[in-house]
Every structure is written in structure tokens, then in C-alpha cells.
Amino acid sequence: MKKILYIFLIAVVVASCARMGSPDGGWYDDDPPRVLYSTPAEQAINVKEKKMTIYFDEYIKLADPTQNVIVSPPQLEMPEIKATGKKIVIELQDTLIPNTTYTVDFSDAITDNNEGNPLGNYTYTFSTGEQIDTFEVAGYVLDASNLEPVKGISVGLYADLADSAFRTKPLQRIARTDGRGRFCIRGVAPGEYRVYALQDMDANYMFSQKSEMIAFSHETYKPTAGPDIRQDTIWRDSLHIDNILQVPFTHFYPDDIVMLAFQEVQTDRYLLKTERKEPDRIGIYFSYGNKQLPILRGLNFDADSAFILESTPKQDTLTYWLRDTLLVNKDTLELSMEYLMTDTLGQLVTQLDTLELVAKTPYAKRLKQRAKEYEEWQKEQEKKKKREEPYDSIYPVKPLEMKYEVSQSMDPNRSVFFETPTPLARLDTAAIHLYSKIDTLWYRAPFEFHQCDSMLRRYEMIVDWHPDREYSLEIDSAAFVDIYGLASKPHKEGIKVKSLEEYATLLMQIKGTDQKRVVAQLLDGNDKVVEEARMESDGSAQFYYIKPGTYYCRAYVDRNGNGEWDTGNYDSDRQAEDVYYYSREIEAKAKFDLTLQWNMTERKRNQQKPGKITKQQPDKEKKRKQNRNAERARQLGIEYVKKQEIK
């Protein structure tokens, strides 16, 4: 009896200690499901049947097989792939090709039913001939514009090395990229191949639409293999390594191809929509711009000199402002529009449409609203009059509501911008004044004022600001008058230009390229451009007036010198303009001058972009579970073995 009581007390104490020291949440199951067997067997040869079944050691889920599972050679008729309980059933619909190795690439679409642990990069293989082709071709696909890993894009091989193959033949063997942008094409026969990436929009396994993201290269590859050693790490806990194992394996080459994917400019031109959201303007939207603008003819009004045209730089969005208030007050405008559009053969042809544009708010309703506003104003003035307060006897004229983009704490390299809500009929620059304070006296400060390029209603005021000096921007009334006679109100705003001691300066010494037209870009933590600087003839790019903080840097080769990154074109054999990332953070501190050396080609493109600004992050949930289990093991003082993925 005493012995039983003694055991009971020990059990209570142990249980109590376990509750006190146990981390919250308990263990996570981070083990993926395991394949037990399959029919036909994995790596089977001389397979004739088109139905395969794969059995697992636990209940599994298969995420969207039509999108995530890919069969090589590509299947023109979609195979049926279903998961039920602890098995996956595959039924191919196409006729089996003789003497061919087939692979069914599940990527990470197979997970266990409880925790969603993926069976990463699983591929089922069989052959209709006497042998299994075992070579592999692997690498990465990155977005050419920002080196982001591209997830889920198809990557395939052609033994036909002609450029026309990508346009006329389905890819021979394919795989899809994972969350790192990595692909591995398995079951490859000996030979010489070209590699392509394709975001296949119409499931024909060839490049047939401009909307499809693609990557191509003229380089050819001959798959090989050889023995190699990899290191597997055994972790004691989340901080300490217990052992590093040397594990032999077969290394397949090439395994480091980097494909830079881009989407061609969508040059097909068609009319998207026309609208009249506001009564004073007509909006016309095209899928692509053209220098030859539409010809508008009024059907119930005279369209000659009726409009002021505002266009985007690409001329794909056109806004026609109505000059005459009589037309503004007209509820329905009927007109014909003659414009260019792309036909089914890809040629520009003339199209004639008849448009009926109705104002969203009818004129009668607008009049009623104005009358209501006037009535409310009258009541308010009567109340002021009774209270013997100052009141207005004349209904105030609505002013032109200007938008001033000016900071009261100004950076020395910034401009002041003015934006008008409607096109201007008159602009009086003599009514715009800028004063600078020197000691205790105010003096006129010089400035330049001009309309922004290709922008009808936006203006820039350029000032040679003096650091650590006060300015006063003063604008007289009626400096801006729009086409409807509305005038701007007077405006006054104080400006203090920051001291140079509040900034850092960065000098990037760029190497690794023989290109002369390189544009460097300073980026924030969201991969957004903060500043741009062209590389000088000595290979330097200089950034001034940098606020303290953490930055990143990228650069692109501006081949055509237009000051913007340009995409590629397959038929013209033109790759997208090259983009590179400085692989480390840049810490800018006030009053510091930084000089950094940057060899743009020192690292492969897939190793350049810093992880903190890479948006496409792989397997976050799996890593979180493993880290939690490792931390729990550390607290319990036991060994935790973190399984390593074979690279």
C-alpha cells in the first residue's frame, strides 16, 4: 500500500512540474505524409495502363490539382487527379506515348489532413518503355522587373532548338516553380535542350498570347549527373547544432539556371469604355494608346472647338473637357467617334462608333441642389443678422479649389507642385510670390514655374532652396482662373528648409558591367523607389539628402536611354532590361557620407535581392511550426531533429 501511495505522489509531482514548465500550445505535427507504395510501382517500366494509385501512411489533402499538379509530357486533355482518404488516383486521358518517361509533379500540393504539412516536391515517375530517364534540369525563375521569385509558372524543355518551337509546339517536359521560384524538371532523357518559362493562360503549353509571362534564353543545356556530398544538420534545439552529417547523393546538372520572366507590352488596341461621370468631362479609355487620336463629331451639338483634351503620357486614357457651360448643362451628348482598333489579324483598322453619353447627375437635380444650398445660406445669414453678427448680403462665388503640394519642412531637393481641378483659362505667374528670410528681413526669392510634361493640370515650381532657411509662399487671389471662370483664393504658407546636418549622402561605386546607361535606385523597406541617380562615367551613382533610415539599392541597364525600365519581346529577340540588387541593407545616418562598392554581377540574380524586401516568401507556416517545436524541445531539454530539404 505504501508503495502504491509513493508512486501516486511521484506521478502528481511530475504532472504538476510538467504543467508549470510546459510551453503554451503543445507540439505541432511537422511531419509530412509518407508514400507507402503505388500501383504501378514508382519507377515502373513497360507501363500500359493509364490509371495510377498512390497510397500514403495518413489521410491527405490535394490542393487544386488542375493548377498545382503537372504531368510530363504535357497532357492536351486534362487528366483526372483525385485524393480520397489515404490515396491519390490519377487517370490519364491522352494516349500513352511509347518509350517515354512520364512524371507527375505534385510540387507541394500534397499535405496531411490535420496540420497541412506539405510533402514537398514529390514526383511520381513511370515509363512506357524499357528504361526510366533520370536526368534533371533545375534552376530559378525570377520576375525580370524586380527579381521576385515567380511561383507557379511552368518551366519546360525543347529538344527542337529553333526559335519557332516556342510558338508552334507544346513544351516536351515541364515542371512548375515553388515559393522560392525554384523548378526541377525530372525524367529528362540525354540530349541538348533549350529552357523556357511560360505562364500558360490557355493550357496549350506554347507561347500564344501576349498576356502570358515568359522567359527564354538562347543558351542550350546537356543534362549530366555525378556523385556528390551534402551536409544534413541535426539540431539539438533552435539555437544549437548537435551534429552535421555527410550524406552522399547523385547531383544532377544543370541545377542553377536563372530565368528572367517578363510580360510583353500589350499592344492590342481596343476600346475599354466611355463615360461621363461628371457633367463637365467625357472619359474615353483604350487598352493601348496611339498617336492618332480619335475623331469626335457631335450629333446633337457642334463639336468644333468644344473640347480641351487631357491625355495620359501613353495616350490610352483621354479626358475631353467641355469648354461651354451650355454643353455642361446638357444631360445627353450624342456623338460619333472614329478611332483605330486591332482586328483579329493583329492589324490596326478604323472603327466608327456612335456614343450616347448621359451625365450621371441630371441638370435638373444639380439645379435643385444649388437652390437648396442657396436656401441654407440665406437661413444662416438671417440667423447672423438677428444675432447682430457680421453677415454676407451677396451669395459668395464658388472658388477654384487648388491643390498645393508643399511641405512646411522642405527637403532641399524638392519642388512645389500645383494641381488644378479643371483646365485653366488663365495663369498669372506675377501673382505668385516667394520670399526668403535672411537675418530678420524678407527678400524675394527666384523660382522657375512651368507646366509638368504631358500633364494638363499640374505645374511645378522649382526653387534653389538654401538649407536651414525660412521661406514664405504667397499667392494672390485670381492667380489661377479655370475655363468656367472660377478663380483661386489667396494662399499663404510658411516653409522651413531642413539643415544639411539632417541628411546622409550615399556614393555607390558600380562595377561588373560595361554598360554606360545604368540607372541606380534607392529603395525603402517596401521595395519602393525613393530616389534615382544615373551612373556617371566614372561608375559612380550619387544620392544626396537621404533621410536617416534603412535603405536598399537596385539598378537597371537603360538600354534605350528613355529613363524607365522596359520589358522584353520574344519575336524581336529582346530580353527585358537587366535589373540588379545590392544584396545588403544600407544604414543611412545623419551627417554621414557613405561610399559603397557594388559589383552587380558578383552574385547570381537569384541570390541578390535581400530577404527583407522579397515579398514572395516560401514555406513560412512550415518554418514557424519547426521553430516552435525546436523551442519546445529546448525548454524540455530533449533533442529535436529538424529535417533538411535536399537542395
XYZ file of C-alpha atoms in Angstrom:
647
model
C 0.000 0.000 0.000
C 2.827 2.408 0.894
C 4.500 1.585 -2.400
C 1.334 2.448 -4.358
C 0.937 5.730 -2.439
C 4.597 6.602 -3.094
C 4.181 6.041 -6.872
C 0.986 8.123 -6.872
C 2.721 11.078 -5.150
C 5.621 10.974 -7.619
C 3.172 10.987 -10.536
C 1.334 14.029 -9.099
C 4.589 15.965 -8.644
C 5.806 15.141 -12.151
C 2.466 16.141 -13.682
C 2.486 19.396 -11.724
C 6.027 20.225 -12.849
C 5.147 19.404 -16.429
C 2.199 21.810 -16.337
C 4.308 24.602 -14.871
C 7.164 24.273 -17.355
C 5.245 23.370 -20.492
C 5.284 25.944 -23.295
C 1.853 27.054 -24.474
C 0.272 25.406 -27.486
C 1.882 21.951 -27.331
C 3.684 20.097 -30.081
C 2.993 20.683 -33.729
C 2.941 17.783 -36.118
C 5.538 18.936 -38.657
C 5.974 15.542 -40.346
C 4.690 15.415 -43.948
C 2.774 12.363 -45.165
C 4.866 9.431 -46.476
C 4.289 7.370 -49.611
C 3.820 3.692 -48.729
C 3.527 2.224 -52.217
C 1.860 2.769 -55.582
C 0.354 0.872 -58.496
C 2.055 0.764 -60.913
C 5.101 0.931 -58.679
C 7.270 4.021 -58.536
C 9.859 3.889 -61.385
C 7.917 1.067 -63.084
C 8.724 0.308 -66.760
C 6.642 -1.014 -69.671
C 3.511 0.578 -68.178
C 0.420 0.196 -70.379
C -2.472 1.245 -68.125
C -3.469 4.920 -67.758
C -4.717 4.671 -64.154
C -2.290 5.007 -61.219
C -2.874 4.937 -57.455
C -0.516 6.255 -54.774
C -1.018 5.175 -51.128
C 0.077 7.184 -48.041
C 0.582 6.500 -44.351
C -2.077 9.026 -43.254
C -5.102 10.932 -44.520
C -4.049 13.526 -47.074
C -5.377 16.564 -48.958
C -4.563 17.579 -52.524
C -4.780 21.325 -53.190
C -6.325 22.256 -56.558
C -4.771 19.521 -58.732
C -5.737 21.245 -62.001
C -3.469 24.152 -61.070
C -0.810 22.563 -58.863
C -0.166 19.131 -60.396
C 1.664 18.943 -63.681
C 2.177 15.894 -65.906
C 5.088 15.432 -68.319
C 4.891 15.032 -71.240
C 2.108 17.693 -71.184
C -1.417 16.354 -71.496
C -3.663 18.062 -74.033
C -6.731 16.545 -72.345
C -6.799 17.296 -68.641
C -6.100 14.183 -66.521
C -8.373 13.310 -63.614
C -6.457 13.501 -60.327
C -8.342 12.966 -57.065
C -7.428 12.483 -53.415
C -9.621 10.218 -51.252
C -8.681 9.189 -47.747
C -5.100 7.917 -47.795
C -4.634 7.666 -51.556
C -4.409 9.662 -54.775
C -5.849 8.289 -58.013
C -4.504 9.520 -61.375
C -6.319 8.773 -64.639
C -4.622 9.986 -67.827
C -6.938 10.791 -70.739
C -4.355 11.140 -73.539
C -2.928 8.095 -75.293
C 0.350 6.975 -73.738
C 3.422 7.730 -75.858
C 5.644 4.653 -76.419
C 9.142 4.523 -74.902
C 8.599 7.649 -72.851
C 9.254 8.507 -69.212
C 6.215 10.094 -67.522
C 6.397 12.262 -64.419
C 3.522 13.531 -62.286
C 4.890 16.526 -60.371
C 2.815 17.348 -57.280
C 5.186 20.085 -56.043
C 3.882 20.916 -52.532
C 0.190 20.306 -53.310
C 0.022 17.169 -51.108
C -0.424 17.887 -47.396
C -1.527 15.900 -44.388
C -5.150 16.294 -43.360
C -4.547 17.721 -39.865
C -1.682 20.239 -39.861
C -1.307 20.842 -43.603
C 2.351 19.741 -43.692
C 3.370 19.587 -47.373
C 5.051 16.631 -48.997
C 7.435 18.998 -50.770
C 8.498 18.489 -54.386
C 7.075 14.988 -54.741
C 7.145 13.489 -58.242
C 5.699 10.124 -59.290
C 7.573 8.525 -62.221
C 6.986 5.612 -64.594
C 7.947 4.669 -68.156
C 6.129 3.169 -71.110
C 9.453 1.788 -72.383
C 12.297 -0.350 -71.138
C 14.060 2.362 -69.134
C 13.483 5.393 -66.911
C 15.064 8.662 -67.989
C 16.543 10.018 -64.769
C 18.260 13.291 -65.638
C 17.004 16.524 -64.067
C 17.224 20.174 -65.060
C 16.713 22.726 -62.266
C 17.000 26.414 -61.529
C 15.004 29.521 -60.680
C 12.502 31.843 -62.351
C 12.547 35.485 -61.272
C 10.446 38.453 -62.291
C 12.763 40.430 -64.575
C 11.498 43.771 -63.262
C 12.271 43.248 -59.551
C 13.925 39.804 -59.154
C 10.950 38.492 -57.158
C 10.653 34.681 -57.262
C 7.800 33.712 -59.590
C 5.667 30.996 -58.022
C 3.587 28.567 -60.079
C 4.945 29.369 -63.540
C 5.566 26.433 -65.894
C 9.134 25.747 -66.999
C 9.787 23.370 -69.884
C 12.300 21.938 -72.332
C 12.583 21.706 -76.104
C 14.907 19.356 -77.925
C 13.952 21.376 -81.013
C 16.386 24.307 -80.740
C 14.616 26.519 -83.297
C 13.108 29.801 -82.040
C 9.809 28.903 -83.698
C 9.284 25.852 -81.434
C 8.043 28.003 -78.536
C 5.319 29.395 -80.801
C 4.331 26.204 -82.621
C 4.957 23.138 -80.423
C 3.947 22.159 -76.886
C 6.759 22.015 -74.355
C 8.198 18.490 -74.142
C 8.802 18.193 -70.398
C 7.555 20.653 -67.805
C 7.566 21.492 -64.105
C 6.242 24.358 -62.003
C 8.110 26.687 -59.696
C 7.661 26.637 -55.925
C 7.550 29.523 -53.456
C 11.265 30.211 -53.982
C 10.790 30.388 -57.736
C 12.687 27.087 -57.981
C 11.857 24.435 -60.579
C 13.099 20.906 -61.165
C 12.234 19.140 -64.431
C 12.571 15.391 -63.880
C 12.589 12.377 -66.180
C 14.789 14.071 -68.772
C 16.470 11.956 -71.459
C 20.069 12.559 -72.590
C 20.302 15.279 -75.220
C 20.583 19.018 -75.789
C 17.761 21.338 -74.747
C 16.608 24.927 -74.546
C 14.675 26.047 -71.464
C 11.590 28.286 -71.427
C 9.204 29.558 -68.759
C 5.538 30.107 -69.558
C 2.574 31.360 -67.548
C 0.217 29.310 -69.702
C -3.136 31.110 -69.977
C -4.819 28.780 -72.484
C -3.301 25.395 -71.476
C -1.736 24.688 -74.882
C 1.845 24.579 -73.492
C 3.177 27.082 -76.036
C 3.537 30.869 -76.181
C 0.368 32.046 -77.909
C -0.815 35.154 -76.022
C 0.910 38.442 -75.197
C -0.690 38.318 -71.755
C 1.407 35.223 -70.893
C 4.503 35.855 -68.785
C 7.507 34.206 -70.431
C 11.240 33.684 -70.037
C 13.587 32.472 -72.770
C 17.273 32.052 -73.480
C 19.394 31.003 -76.453
C 21.685 29.022 -74.167
C 21.438 25.236 -74.529
C 21.949 22.591 -71.837
C 23.081 18.964 -71.841
C 21.912 17.230 -68.629
C 24.548 15.293 -66.689
C 24.861 13.692 -63.248
C 27.599 12.746 -60.803
C 28.232 11.706 -57.182
C 28.307 14.439 -54.560
C 28.127 15.028 -50.807
C 25.615 17.208 -48.996
C 25.511 18.264 -45.356
C 22.472 17.471 -43.196
C 22.234 19.364 -39.918
C 20.886 17.754 -36.742
C 19.661 20.424 -34.320
C 19.718 19.900 -30.557
C 17.303 22.841 -30.214
C 16.504 26.040 -32.111
C 19.905 27.541 -31.251
C 22.385 24.668 -31.063
C 23.634 22.211 -33.692
C 24.057 18.647 -32.451
C 25.740 17.130 -35.495
C 26.434 17.688 -39.192
C 26.137 14.576 -41.332
C 27.926 13.999 -44.650
C 25.354 12.352 -46.920
C 26.264 11.051 -50.418
C 23.769 11.670 -53.238
C 23.542 11.909 -57.019
C 23.903 15.513 -58.173
C 22.071 16.413 -61.384
C 23.272 19.249 -63.599
C 22.448 21.934 -64.546
C 20.794 22.913 -61.262
C 21.375 26.687 -61.204
C 19.679 28.059 -64.330
C 18.239 31.526 -63.734
C 15.342 32.545 -65.973
C 14.171 36.188 -66.018
C 10.461 36.307 -66.791
C 8.583 39.254 -68.261
C 5.281 40.121 -69.852
C 5.275 41.823 -73.226
C 3.666 45.206 -73.722
C 0.016 44.670 -74.585
C -0.130 46.492 -77.928
C -3.554 45.212 -78.990
C -5.764 48.303 -79.078
C -9.457 48.228 -78.309
C -11.969 50.482 -76.619
C -12.423 49.653 -72.936
C -15.176 52.103 -72.011
C -16.567 55.610 -72.349
C -18.162 57.520 -69.502
C -19.446 60.878 -68.299
C -19.165 60.612 -64.525
C -19.020 64.385 -64.201
C -21.100 66.660 -66.462
C -18.082 68.776 -67.485
C -15.967 65.972 -68.995
C -16.013 62.835 -71.138
C -13.674 59.923 -70.369
C -12.512 57.553 -73.120
C -10.348 54.534 -72.180
C -8.324 52.338 -74.541
C -6.295 49.196 -73.850
C -3.310 50.788 -75.602
C -2.514 54.275 -76.812
C -1.910 55.601 -80.308
C -0.574 58.883 -81.655
C -3.564 59.095 -83.973
C -6.263 60.353 -81.623
C -9.986 59.645 -82.086
C -12.039 61.993 -84.245
C -15.194 63.160 -82.426
C -18.193 64.596 -84.282
C -21.213 65.970 -82.449
C -24.615 64.638 -83.452
C -26.793 66.845 -81.224
C -24.246 69.643 -80.708
C -21.389 71.374 -82.512
C -18.189 69.568 -81.569
C -15.862 72.084 -83.274
C -13.681 73.645 -80.551
C -15.999 72.122 -77.945
C -13.284 70.265 -76.045
C -9.979 70.666 -74.276
C -8.121 67.348 -74.441
C -6.240 65.933 -71.442
C -4.241 62.789 -72.160
C -2.072 60.389 -70.187
C 1.540 60.093 -71.437
C 0.748 56.775 -73.146
C -2.416 58.254 -74.703
C -4.526 55.323 -73.579
C -6.775 57.434 -71.323
C -8.322 60.551 -72.833
C -10.378 63.171 -70.991
C -12.342 65.649 -73.088
C -13.244 68.729 -71.028
C -16.304 70.662 -72.255
C -15.455 74.337 -72.772
C -19.028 75.662 -72.889
C -21.245 75.573 -69.766
C -24.264 75.140 -72.083
C -22.854 71.760 -73.062
C -22.011 71.007 -69.425
C -25.680 71.570 -68.580
C -26.855 69.332 -71.435
C -27.843 65.966 -69.957
C -27.204 63.843 -73.070
C -24.430 64.280 -75.604
C -24.635 62.258 -78.800
C -21.538 61.936 -80.938
C -19.703 59.658 -83.346
C -16.163 58.524 -82.680
C -13.748 57.329 -85.343
C -10.669 55.554 -83.941
C -8.114 52.820 -84.594
C -8.523 49.333 -83.150
C -6.762 45.974 -83.578
C -8.598 43.394 -85.683
C -8.408 39.590 -85.430
C -5.273 39.568 -87.616
C -3.471 41.973 -85.294
C -3.724 44.915 -87.710
C -4.950 48.426 -86.865
C -8.216 49.225 -88.647
C -10.634 52.148 -88.458
C -13.686 51.697 -86.258
C -16.703 54.035 -86.144
C -18.926 54.053 -83.031
C -21.953 56.122 -82.076
C -21.932 57.208 -78.432
C -24.694 58.477 -76.193
C -23.136 59.956 -73.058
C -25.517 60.790 -70.232
C -24.422 62.884 -67.273
C -24.532 60.863 -64.064
C -26.332 63.713 -62.280
C -29.092 65.376 -64.418
C -29.062 69.151 -64.783
C -32.427 69.493 -63.004
C -31.088 67.672 -59.972
C -27.978 69.856 -59.952
C -30.156 72.985 -60.068
C -32.219 71.676 -57.193
C -29.076 71.016 -55.154
C -27.788 74.535 -55.815
C -31.140 76.007 -54.816
C -31.036 74.021 -51.600
C -27.525 75.260 -50.839
C -28.601 78.862 -51.529
C -31.631 78.478 -49.259
C -29.465 77.124 -46.426
C -27.034 80.019 -46.910
C -29.891 82.532 -46.714
C -31.165 80.995 -43.464
C -27.680 81.129 -41.952
C -27.283 84.821 -42.877
C -30.717 85.616 -41.365
C -29.637 83.987 -38.109
C -26.428 86.045 -38.059
C -28.436 89.187 -38.766
C -30.798 88.539 -35.843
C -27.805 87.912 -33.552
C -26.353 91.184 -34.829
C -23.305 89.358 -36.136
C -21.479 90.200 -39.378
C -23.257 88.629 -42.318
C -22.969 88.458 -46.128
C -25.525 90.164 -48.293
C -24.172 88.663 -51.522
C -24.036 84.929 -52.167
C -20.339 84.015 -52.363
C -18.912 82.833 -55.653
C -17.514 79.323 -55.519
C -13.688 79.482 -55.641
C -11.334 77.342 -57.697
C -10.127 74.723 -55.209
C -6.392 74.465 -55.804
C -4.196 71.661 -54.504
C -0.791 72.780 -53.234
C 1.810 70.059 -52.690
C 4.229 71.858 -50.398
C 5.827 70.746 -47.164
C 6.299 73.122 -44.260
C 9.514 71.175 -43.594
C 11.074 71.113 -47.057
C 13.875 68.903 -48.372
C 16.457 70.956 -50.310
C 15.988 68.847 -53.465
C 12.194 69.002 -53.628
C 9.883 71.121 -55.774
C 6.491 72.639 -55.016
C 3.619 71.332 -57.138
C 0.275 72.942 -58.003
C -2.708 70.985 -59.309
C -5.931 72.468 -60.624
C -9.280 70.622 -60.543
C -10.149 71.801 -64.070
C -8.153 73.148 -67.044
C -7.028 76.756 -66.761
C -8.015 79.635 -68.993
C -5.504 81.987 -67.368
C -2.421 81.671 -65.176
C -0.781 84.786 -63.733
C 2.726 83.903 -62.544
C 3.179 87.525 -61.425
C 0.641 86.775 -58.692
C 2.889 84.018 -57.273
C 5.495 85.250 -54.795
C 8.251 83.538 -52.866
C 10.190 85.288 -50.111
C 13.232 84.113 -48.169
C 14.199 85.313 -44.711
C 17.786 86.483 -44.301
C 18.533 87.538 -40.735
C 15.317 89.401 -39.874
C 14.461 90.732 -43.337
C 12.403 89.145 -46.135
C 13.666 89.201 -49.728
C 12.186 87.990 -52.986
C 13.474 84.528 -53.915
C 13.820 83.449 -57.575
C 11.995 80.415 -58.916
C 11.009 78.708 -62.147
C 7.376 77.859 -62.855
C 6.233 75.562 -65.660
C 3.605 73.024 -66.629
C 4.612 69.408 -65.977
C 5.342 67.394 -69.097
C 2.269 65.705 -70.607
C 0.102 66.843 -67.685
C -2.582 69.416 -68.429
C -3.497 70.418 -64.869
C -0.213 70.033 -62.957
C 2.511 72.666 -62.532
C 5.945 72.656 -60.910
C 7.710 75.419 -59.020
C 11.485 74.833 -58.978
C 13.452 76.648 -56.302
C 17.152 76.677 -55.440
C 16.457 76.221 -51.739
C 19.024 77.332 -49.159
C 19.303 74.819 -46.327
C 18.233 75.917 -42.858
C 16.370 78.975 -44.186
C 12.748 80.135 -43.861
C 10.578 80.938 -46.885
C 7.097 82.291 -47.410
C 4.959 81.243 -50.377
C 2.250 83.843 -51.087
C -0.281 83.603 -53.896
C -2.676 86.414 -54.754
C -6.348 85.848 -55.445
C -7.280 85.002 -59.040
C -3.753 83.788 -59.811
C -5.457 80.763 -61.401
C -8.704 81.050 -63.389
C -10.284 77.995 -64.996
C -12.237 77.666 -68.256
C -15.523 78.175 -66.381
C -14.417 81.454 -64.817
C -13.721 80.152 -61.318
C -10.795 81.921 -59.646
C -8.438 80.709 -56.918
C -8.393 82.181 -53.395
C -5.330 83.865 -51.891
C -2.947 81.434 -50.256
C -0.021 81.848 -47.870
C 2.217 79.164 -46.442
C 5.441 79.164 -44.458
C 8.295 76.836 -45.461
C 11.367 75.873 -43.462
C 14.126 74.167 -45.448
C 15.898 71.476 -43.478
C 19.542 71.698 -42.465
C 22.164 69.616 -44.288
C 23.057 68.049 -40.958
C 19.766 66.129 -41.063
C 20.809 64.085 -44.107
C 23.220 61.432 -45.278
C 24.954 61.158 -48.649
C 25.461 57.868 -50.492
C 28.001 57.149 -53.227
C 27.628 53.778 -54.972
C 30.724 52.679 -56.908
C 29.256 50.340 -59.513
C 31.295 47.596 -61.175
C 30.601 44.408 -63.098
C 29.038 45.963 -66.195
C 30.358 47.538 -69.377
C 27.033 49.290 -69.933
C 27.105 53.085 -69.767
C 23.398 53.696 -69.299
C 22.755 52.439 -65.793
C 20.081 53.911 -63.514
C 20.523 53.251 -59.779
C 17.511 53.396 -57.476
C 17.445 53.878 -53.724
C 14.615 51.795 -52.201
C 12.704 51.834 -48.930
C 11.719 48.771 -46.889
C 8.744 48.126 -49.204
C 10.898 47.899 -52.335
C 9.592 51.319 -53.446
C 11.803 53.859 -55.203
C 12.871 56.788 -53.012
C 15.480 58.373 -55.299
C 17.057 57.717 -58.690
C 20.533 58.551 -59.940
C 22.227 57.850 -63.266
C 25.615 56.210 -63.188
C 28.346 58.688 -64.077
C 31.185 57.983 -66.490
C 33.433 57.026 -63.542
C 30.981 54.290 -62.490
C 29.515 56.191 -59.520
C 25.882 56.897 -58.675
C 25.331 59.611 -56.068
C 22.350 60.109 -53.771
C 22.022 63.324 -51.778
C 19.700 64.469 -48.983
C 18.963 60.963 -47.702
C 16.905 60.898 -44.523
C 18.230 58.650 -41.733
C 16.900 55.106 -42.060
C 17.387 51.697 -43.657
C 17.519 51.532 -47.436
C 18.227 49.116 -50.268
C 19.539 49.644 -53.772
C 18.872 48.246 -57.219
C 19.880 49.270 -60.715
C 18.741 48.591 -64.241
C 20.531 48.898 -67.566
C 18.647 51.558 -69.522
C 19.495 50.227 -72.985
C 17.375 52.715 -74.930
C 18.068 55.677 -72.627
C 14.413 56.542 -72.031
C 14.795 56.740 -68.248
C 12.456 53.859 -67.444
C 12.659 50.076 -67.227
C 11.453 48.328 -70.401
C 10.141 44.819 -70.782
C 11.186 42.328 -73.473
C 9.686 40.961 -76.677
C 10.057 37.379 -77.905
C 9.519 37.906 -81.628
C 12.074 40.741 -81.610
C 14.521 38.535 -79.644
C 14.716 41.255 -76.999
C 15.183 40.468 -73.325
C 13.827 42.764 -70.631
C 16.327 45.351 -69.439
C 18.666 43.844 -66.834
C 17.919 44.506 -63.160
C 20.374 44.009 -60.276
C 20.073 44.320 -56.493
C 22.682 45.330 -53.940
C 22.486 42.337 -51.597
C 22.869 44.150 -48.256
C 20.968 46.724 -46.255
C 22.179 50.315 -46.322
C 22.012 52.118 -42.990
C 21.951 55.895 -43.508
C 22.753 58.170 -40.569
C 22.507 61.945 -40.321
C 25.720 63.832 -41.192
C 27.320 60.635 -42.599
C 28.771 60.218 -46.095
C 28.664 56.588 -47.270
C 30.759 55.109 -50.080
C 29.884 51.518 -51.041
C 31.434 49.173 -53.600
C 28.935 47.220 -55.690
C 29.850 44.545 -58.201
C 26.480 43.947 -59.856
C 27.402 40.567 -61.364
C 29.316 39.139 -58.399
C 26.283 37.101 -57.309
C 23.752 35.174 -59.345
C 20.489 37.036 -59.802
C 18.544 34.658 -57.505
C 20.978 35.443 -54.658
C 20.900 39.226 -54.959
C 17.602 40.536 -53.601
C 17.668 40.957 -49.790
C 15.195 38.709 -48.000
C 13.614 41.566 -46.039
C 12.216 43.164 -49.193
C 11.420 39.906 -51.014
C 7.635 39.607 -50.931
C 7.401 36.003 -52.182
C 8.485 34.035 -49.119
C 8.360 30.189 -49.129
C 7.018 27.790 -46.521
C 6.501 30.323 -43.727
C 3.977 28.159 -41.888
C 6.199 25.067 -42.007
C 9.172 27.015 -40.677
C 7.045 28.512 -37.890
C 5.951 25.053 -36.741
C 9.500 23.728 -36.798
C 10.773 26.707 -34.815
C 8.036 26.231 -32.238
C 8.857 22.534 -31.883
C 12.576 23.324 -31.565
C 11.831 25.874 -28.837
C 9.641 23.380 -27.007
C 12.414 20.774 -27.220
C 14.900 23.273 -25.800
C 12.638 24.016 -22.823
C 12.066 20.323 -22.187
C 15.776 19.555 -22.566
C 15.363 16.962 -25.303
C 16.789 16.604 -28.810
C 14.820 17.968 -31.763
C 15.804 16.805 -35.246
C 14.853 19.307 -37.930
C 14.620 17.615 -41.303
C 16.654 19.254 -44.039
C 15.399 19.736 -47.575
C 17.698 18.413 -50.272
C 18.736 21.329 -52.440
